[in-house]
């Protein structure tokens, strides 16, 4: 599992994700009972990708295809399918074509973010793409109008509890606790960076104390995309020697 968060605000788009690779499998014990296992395979897995310093791509869901990490396939996809003049709206069908029928439509999901020049103006595009469901949608548009907001995928329960309506038990009664709204239209790009990293850090620290699988962890990678400057790493883990 993973946690990816994208926030799209007037100044730009942020795409942020953790680096934990969780390996799950099941085996039968000597009584014939199926036992599920989960281990942390790595804390250095790449889930956020910079496409030609123009677009951002984030992956979550199934971590491997036929035993090979999805990150390797994404690098291959970018090298084979993306040219210098590729527009962002051309990428979702290319992702379906590359990952779909050939690999039996794996449960891989993507956030794709960037800008396209239309009538001389940079227009933001943010997509959610599900290979397994054979679907994609542009999530920053409503009724033909550009919207600002945030979207997250993967291990989302903890973040949802923090910023969405919940019910709190007092004695034997449950009371609804309304969440205060987030004013996305007034959030700066720096605030968007802080929000994305806050959501992932909080999830990591909460999982640390809970009796459950630690499915989010490792370094946080954060990419921003702006209309003129393109895609730029704000935080990126690096290869190094111990």
Tab-separated table of C-alpha atoms in Angstrom:
chain	number	residue	atom	x	y	z
A	1	UNK	CA	0.000	0.000	0.000
A	2	UNK	CA	1.003	3.624	-0.390
A	3	UNK	CA	-0.262	7.126	0.199
A	4	UNK	CA	-0.216	9.639	-2.635
A	5	UNK	CA	-1.656	13.133	-2.343
A	6	UNK	CA	-2.104	15.715	-5.055
A	7	UNK	CA	-3.282	19.276	-4.422
A	8	UNK	CA	-4.139	21.683	-7.211
A	9	UNK	CA	-4.306	25.366	-6.310
A	10	UNK	CA	-4.170	28.612	-8.332
A	11	UNK	CA	-0.351	28.857	-8.212
A	12	UNK	CA	0.382	25.284	-9.251
A	13	UNK	CA	0.031	21.575	-8.552
A	14	UNK	CA	1.727	19.411	-5.908
A	15	UNK	CA	2.197	15.644	-6.130
A	16	UNK	CA	3.611	13.885	-3.080
A	17	UNK	CA	4.073	10.269	-1.999
A	18	UNK	CA	5.831	7.949	0.435
A	19	UNK	CA	8.520	5.406	-0.479
A	20	UNK	CA	7.487	2.160	1.237
A	21	UNK	CA	7.158	-1.016	-0.792
A	22	UNK	CA	4.984	-3.576	1.012
A	23	UNK	CA	5.199	-7.231	-0.026
A	24	UNK	CA	2.110	-9.370	0.671
A	25	UNK	CA	1.675	-13.100	0.193
A	26	UNK	CA	-0.203	-16.079	1.629
A	27	UNK	CA	0.821	-19.628	2.535
A	28	UNK	CA	-0.950	-22.654	3.950
A	29	UNK	CA	0.165	-24.017	7.318
A	30	UNK	CA	0.372	-27.690	8.211
A	31	UNK	CA	-3.371	-27.687	8.991
A	32	UNK	CA	-4.228	-26.429	5.525
A	33	UNK	CA	-5.187	-22.972	6.800
A	34	UNK	CA	-4.216	-20.010	4.650
A	35	UNK	CA	-2.062	-17.486	6.490
A	36	UNK	CA	-1.494	-13.974	5.137
A	37	UNK	CA	1.911	-12.324	5.500
A	38	UNK	CA	3.087	-8.753	4.958
A	39	UNK	CA	6.604	-7.346	5.159
A	40	UNK	CA	8.245	-4.048	4.269
A	41	UNK	CA	10.183	-4.815	1.117
A	42	UNK	CA	11.863	-1.412	0.837
A	43	UNK	CA	11.703	2.180	2.053
A	44	UNK	CA	13.321	3.495	-1.142
A	45	UNK	CA	10.674	2.727	-3.746
A	46	UNK	CA	9.887	5.391	-6.360
A	47	UNK	CA	6.212	6.324	-6.721
A	48	UNK	CA	6.505	9.892	-8.046
A	49	UNK	CA	7.952	10.557	-11.502
A	50	UNK	CA	9.006	13.734	-13.294
A	51	UNK	CA	8.089	13.472	-16.973
A	52	UNK	CA	10.406	15.637	-19.106
A	53	UNK	CA	10.321	18.410	-16.491
A	54	UNK	CA	6.742	19.164	-17.617
A	55	UNK	CA	4.376	16.670	-15.994
A	56	UNK	CA	4.087	14.718	-12.760
A	57	UNK	CA	3.024	11.066	-12.515
A	58	UNK	CA	2.307	9.224	-9.261
A	59	UNK	CA	1.565	5.505	-8.926
A	60	UNK	CA	-0.202	3.515	-6.209
A	61	UNK	CA	-1.991	0.190	-5.892
A	62	UNK	CA	-0.313	-3.001	-7.062
A	63	UNK	CA	3.442	-2.644	-6.576
A	64	UNK	CA	4.527	-5.236	-9.131
A	65	UNK	CA	3.535	-6.732	-12.443
A	66	UNK	CA	4.589	-10.351	-12.925
A	67	UNK	CA	7.059	-9.991	-10.058
A	68	UNK	CA	8.712	-6.854	-11.439
A	69	UNK	CA	8.240	-3.499	-9.633
A	70	UNK	CA	5.840	-1.120	-11.386
A	71	UNK	CA	8.422	1.672	-11.150
A	72	UNK	CA	10.567	-0.112	-13.742
A	73	UNK	CA	7.640	-0.296	-16.140
A	74	UNK	CA	6.912	3.421	-15.633
A	75	UNK	CA	10.465	4.364	-16.559
A	76	UNK	CA	10.120	2.175	-19.658
A	77	UNK	CA	6.772	3.798	-20.473
A	78	UNK	CA	8.211	7.322	-20.254
A	79	UNK	CA	11.168	6.407	-22.442
A	80	UNK	CA	9.097	4.644	-25.100
A	81	UNK	CA	5.844	6.584	-25.225
A	82	UNK	CA	6.567	10.193	-24.243
A	83	UNK	CA	8.095	12.613	-26.732
A	84	UNK	CA	9.067	16.243	-26.287
A	85	UNK	CA	5.857	17.432	-27.932
A	86	UNK	CA	3.508	15.038	-26.083
A	87	UNK	CA	0.573	16.897	-24.526
A	88	UNK	CA	-0.770	15.893	-21.125
A	89	UNK	CA	-4.194	14.882	-22.474
A	90	UNK	CA	-2.464	12.323	-24.709
A	91	UNK	CA	-0.910	10.466	-21.775
A	92	UNK	CA	-3.957	8.710	-20.166
A	93	UNK	CA	-4.747	6.633	-23.300
A	94	UNK	CA	-1.055	5.846	-23.660
A	95	UNK	CA	-1.007	4.527	-20.059
A	96	UNK	CA	-4.033	2.312	-20.740
A	97	UNK	CA	-2.455	1.023	-23.913
A	98	UNK	CA	0.904	0.304	-22.277
A	99	UNK	CA	-0.302	-1.295	-19.006
A	100	UNK	CA	-3.697	-2.697	-19.997
A	101	UNK	CA	-4.323	-5.786	-22.088
A	102	UNK	CA	-0.662	-6.768	-22.314
A	103	UNK	CA	-0.473	-7.182	-18.523
A	104	UNK	CA	-4.106	-8.214	-17.935
A	105	UNK	CA	-5.193	-4.829	-16.549
A	106	UNK	CA	-3.339	-4.802	-13.194
A	107	UNK	CA	-4.745	-2.902	-10.206
A	108	UNK	CA	-2.446	0.071	-10.802
A	109	UNK	CA	-3.648	3.650	-10.338
A	110	UNK	CA	-2.075	6.950	-11.355
A	111	UNK	CA	-2.323	10.648	-10.654
A	112	UNK	CA	-1.175	12.672	-13.648
A	113	UNK	CA	-0.686	16.434	-13.390
A	114	UNK	CA	0.514	19.214	-15.653
A	115	UNK	CA	-0.439	22.112	-17.901
A	116	UNK	CA	-1.512	22.511	-21.514
A	117	UNK	CA	-1.412	25.768	-23.454
A	118	UNK	CA	-4.835	26.619	-24.845
A	119	UNK	CA	-5.386	29.923	-26.675
A	120	UNK	CA	-2.122	31.192	-25.210
A	121	UNK	CA	-3.099	30.362	-21.607
A	122	UNK	CA	-1.651	27.593	-19.397
A	123	UNK	CA	-4.547	25.356	-18.308
A	124	UNK	CA	-4.075	22.883	-15.410
A	125	UNK	CA	-4.900	19.221	-15.978
A	126	UNK	CA	-5.136	16.697	-13.125
A	127	UNK	CA	-6.155	13.119	-13.927
A	128	UNK	CA	-6.969	10.024	-11.903
A	129	UNK	CA	-6.315	6.920	-13.981
A	130	UNK	CA	-7.278	3.356	-13.019
A	131	UNK	CA	-5.790	0.656	-15.229
A	132	UNK	CA	-7.716	-2.137	-13.496
A	133	UNK	CA	-11.043	-0.375	-13.969
A	134	UNK	CA	-10.134	0.749	-17.513
A	135	UNK	CA	-11.099	4.301	-16.599
A	136	UNK	CA	-9.713	7.800	-16.257
A	137	UNK	CA	-11.162	11.150	-15.284
A	138	UNK	CA	-10.006	14.720	-15.141
A	139	UNK	CA	-10.577	15.564	-11.483
A	140	UNK	CA	-9.896	19.310	-11.531
A	141	UNK	CA	-12.830	20.274	-13.718
A	142	UNK	CA	-16.539	20.495	-12.938
A	143	UNK	CA	-19.173	21.559	-15.436
A	144	UNK	CA	-16.488	22.829	-17.765
A	145	UNK	CA	-14.923	25.020	-15.077
A	146	UNK	CA	-11.473	24.608	-13.480
A	147	UNK	CA	-11.695	23.675	-9.802
A	148	UNK	CA	-9.114	23.676	-7.005
A	149	UNK	CA	-8.834	20.964	-4.384
A	150	UNK	CA	-6.997	17.843	-3.299
A	151	UNK	CA	-7.204	14.131	-3.970
A	152	UNK	CA	-5.500	11.209	-2.300
A	153	UNK	CA	-5.236	7.486	-2.914
A	154	UNK	CA	-3.921	4.357	-1.226
A	155	UNK	CA	-3.900	4.225	2.583
A	156	UNK	CA	-6.352	7.113	2.996
A	157	UNK	CA	-8.243	6.236	6.190
A	158	UNK	CA	-6.148	8.257	8.646
A	159	UNK	CA	-6.180	11.446	6.581
A	160	UNK	CA	-9.906	11.115	5.948
A	161	UNK	CA	-10.579	10.856	9.691
A	162	UNK	CA	-8.671	14.093	10.251
A	163	UNK	CA	-10.301	16.369	7.688
A	164	UNK	CA	-13.710	14.865	6.916
A	165	UNK	CA	-16.910	14.577	8.960
A	166	UNK	CA	-16.740	11.851	11.600
A	167	UNK	CA	-18.908	10.501	14.408
A	168	UNK	CA	-17.595	10.592	17.980
A	169	UNK	CA	-18.934	8.339	20.736
A	170	UNK	CA	-19.780	10.004	24.052
A	171	UNK	CA	-21.020	7.444	26.550
A	172	UNK	CA	-23.467	5.293	24.607
A	173	UNK	CA	-24.342	7.937	22.028
A	174	UNK	CA	-22.728	8.883	18.748
A	175	UNK	CA	-22.477	12.534	17.745
A	176	UNK	CA	-21.535	13.841	14.331
A	177	UNK	CA	-18.488	16.111	14.301
A	178	UNK	CA	-18.458	18.354	11.258
A	179	UNK	CA	-15.075	19.107	9.717
A	180	UNK	CA	-14.172	22.703	8.991
A	181	UNK	CA	-13.840	23.363	5.258
A	182	UNK	CA	-10.504	23.861	3.517
A	183	UNK	CA	-10.442	27.023	1.382
A	184	UNK	CA	-8.581	25.586	-1.590
A	185	UNK	CA	-8.982	28.756	-3.678
A	186	UNK	CA	-6.862	30.694	-1.172
A	187	UNK	CA	-4.148	28.098	-0.563
A	188	UNK	CA	-0.699	29.099	-1.804
A	189	UNK	CA	1.661	26.674	-3.488
A	190	UNK	CA	3.809	26.538	-0.331
A	191	UNK	CA	0.722	25.712	1.750
A	192	UNK	CA	-0.154	22.971	-0.736
A	193	UNK	CA	3.334	21.477	-0.334
A	194	UNK	CA	2.937	21.624	3.442
A	195	UNK	CA	-0.513	19.979	3.295
A	196	UNK	CA	0.618	17.065	1.128
A	197	UNK	CA	3.624	16.348	3.310
A	198	UNK	CA	1.566	16.825	6.497
A	199	UNK	CA	-0.924	14.191	5.319
A	200	UNK	CA	1.791	11.631	4.597
A	201	UNK	CA	3.850	12.369	7.732
A	202	UNK	CA	0.773	12.142	9.938
A	203	UNK	CA	-0.219	8.828	8.383
A	204	UNK	CA	3.278	7.408	8.884
A	205	UNK	CA	3.400	8.495	12.542
A	206	UNK	CA	-0.130	7.249	13.278
A	207	UNK	CA	0.598	3.829	11.765
A	208	UNK	CA	3.735	3.698	13.897
A	209	UNK	CA	1.664	3.521	17.080
A	210	UNK	CA	-1.254	1.443	15.862
A	211	UNK	CA	-1.517	-2.346	15.879
A	212	UNK	CA	-1.649	-2.693	12.114
A	213	UNK	CA	0.592	-3.136	9.085
A	214	UNK	CA	2.985	-0.222	8.530
A	215	UNK	CA	2.062	0.251	4.887
A	216	UNK	CA	3.177	3.880	4.527
A	217	UNK	CA	6.731	4.945	5.310
A	218	UNK	CA	10.185	5.856	4.129
A	219	UNK	CA	11.161	9.129	2.519
A	220	UNK	CA	8.587	11.544	1.119
A	221	UNK	CA	9.055	12.648	-2.492
A	222	UNK	CA	7.357	15.899	-3.524
A	223	UNK	CA	7.076	17.301	-7.038
A	224	UNK	CA	5.539	20.643	-7.986
A	225	UNK	CA	4.282	21.664	-11.415
A	226	UNK	CA	3.857	25.340	-12.348
A	227	UNK	CA	2.532	26.884	-15.573
A	228	UNK	CA	5.790	28.460	-16.805
A	229	UNK	CA	8.493	26.705	-14.772
A	230	UNK	CA	7.246	23.160	-15.420
A	231	UNK	CA	7.918	20.258	-13.041
A	232	UNK	CA	10.468	20.611	-10.250
A	233	UNK	CA	11.485	18.416	-7.313
A	234	UNK	CA	10.998	20.012	-3.910
A	235	UNK	CA	11.995	16.877	-2.042
A	236	UNK	CA	13.559	13.801	-3.641
A	237	UNK	CA	15.428	10.892	-2.121
A	238	UNK	CA	18.847	10.344	-3.654
A	239	UNK	CA	21.177	7.441	-4.186
A	240	UNK	CA	24.104	7.506	-1.802
A	241	UNK	CA	26.855	5.342	-0.380
A	242	UNK	CA	26.865	4.386	3.281
